[in-house]
Coordinates of C-alpha atoms in Angstrom, one line a residue:
X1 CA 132.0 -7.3 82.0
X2 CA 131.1 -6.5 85.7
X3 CA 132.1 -9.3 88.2
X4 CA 129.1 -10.7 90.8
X5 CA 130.6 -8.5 93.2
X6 CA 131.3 -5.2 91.2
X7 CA 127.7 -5.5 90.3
X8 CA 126.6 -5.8 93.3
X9 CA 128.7 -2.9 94.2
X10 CA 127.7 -0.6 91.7
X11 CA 124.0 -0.9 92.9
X12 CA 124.6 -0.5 96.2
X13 CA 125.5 2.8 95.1
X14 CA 123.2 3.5 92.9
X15 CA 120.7 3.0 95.9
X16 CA 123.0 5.1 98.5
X17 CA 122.5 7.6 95.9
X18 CA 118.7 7.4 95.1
X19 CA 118.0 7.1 99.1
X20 CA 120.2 10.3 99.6
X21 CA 118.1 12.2 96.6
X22 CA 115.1 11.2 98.3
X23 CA 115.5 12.6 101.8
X24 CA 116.8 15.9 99.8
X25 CA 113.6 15.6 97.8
X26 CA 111.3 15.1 101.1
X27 CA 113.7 17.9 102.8
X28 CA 112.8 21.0 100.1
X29 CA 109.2 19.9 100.1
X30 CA 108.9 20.1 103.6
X31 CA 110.8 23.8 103.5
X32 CA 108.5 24.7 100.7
X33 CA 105.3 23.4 102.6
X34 CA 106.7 25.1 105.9
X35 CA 107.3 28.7 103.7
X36 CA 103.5 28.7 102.4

């Protein structure tokens, strides 16, 4: 079992990763809108 804090470690990460996917996401779309 996860402790309180490991938990709460583990989703900060989870959201440092999801935030850092997103600007990539928003990056490529803007190249790809840029390109057409």
């Amino acid at each position: 079992m996860f402790s309180s804090r490991d938990d709460l470690l583990l989703t900060e990460i989870m959201y440092i990763n999801n935030a850092r996917s997103e600007t990539t996401y928003q990056g490529h779309t803007r190249m790809i809108y840029a390109l057409k």
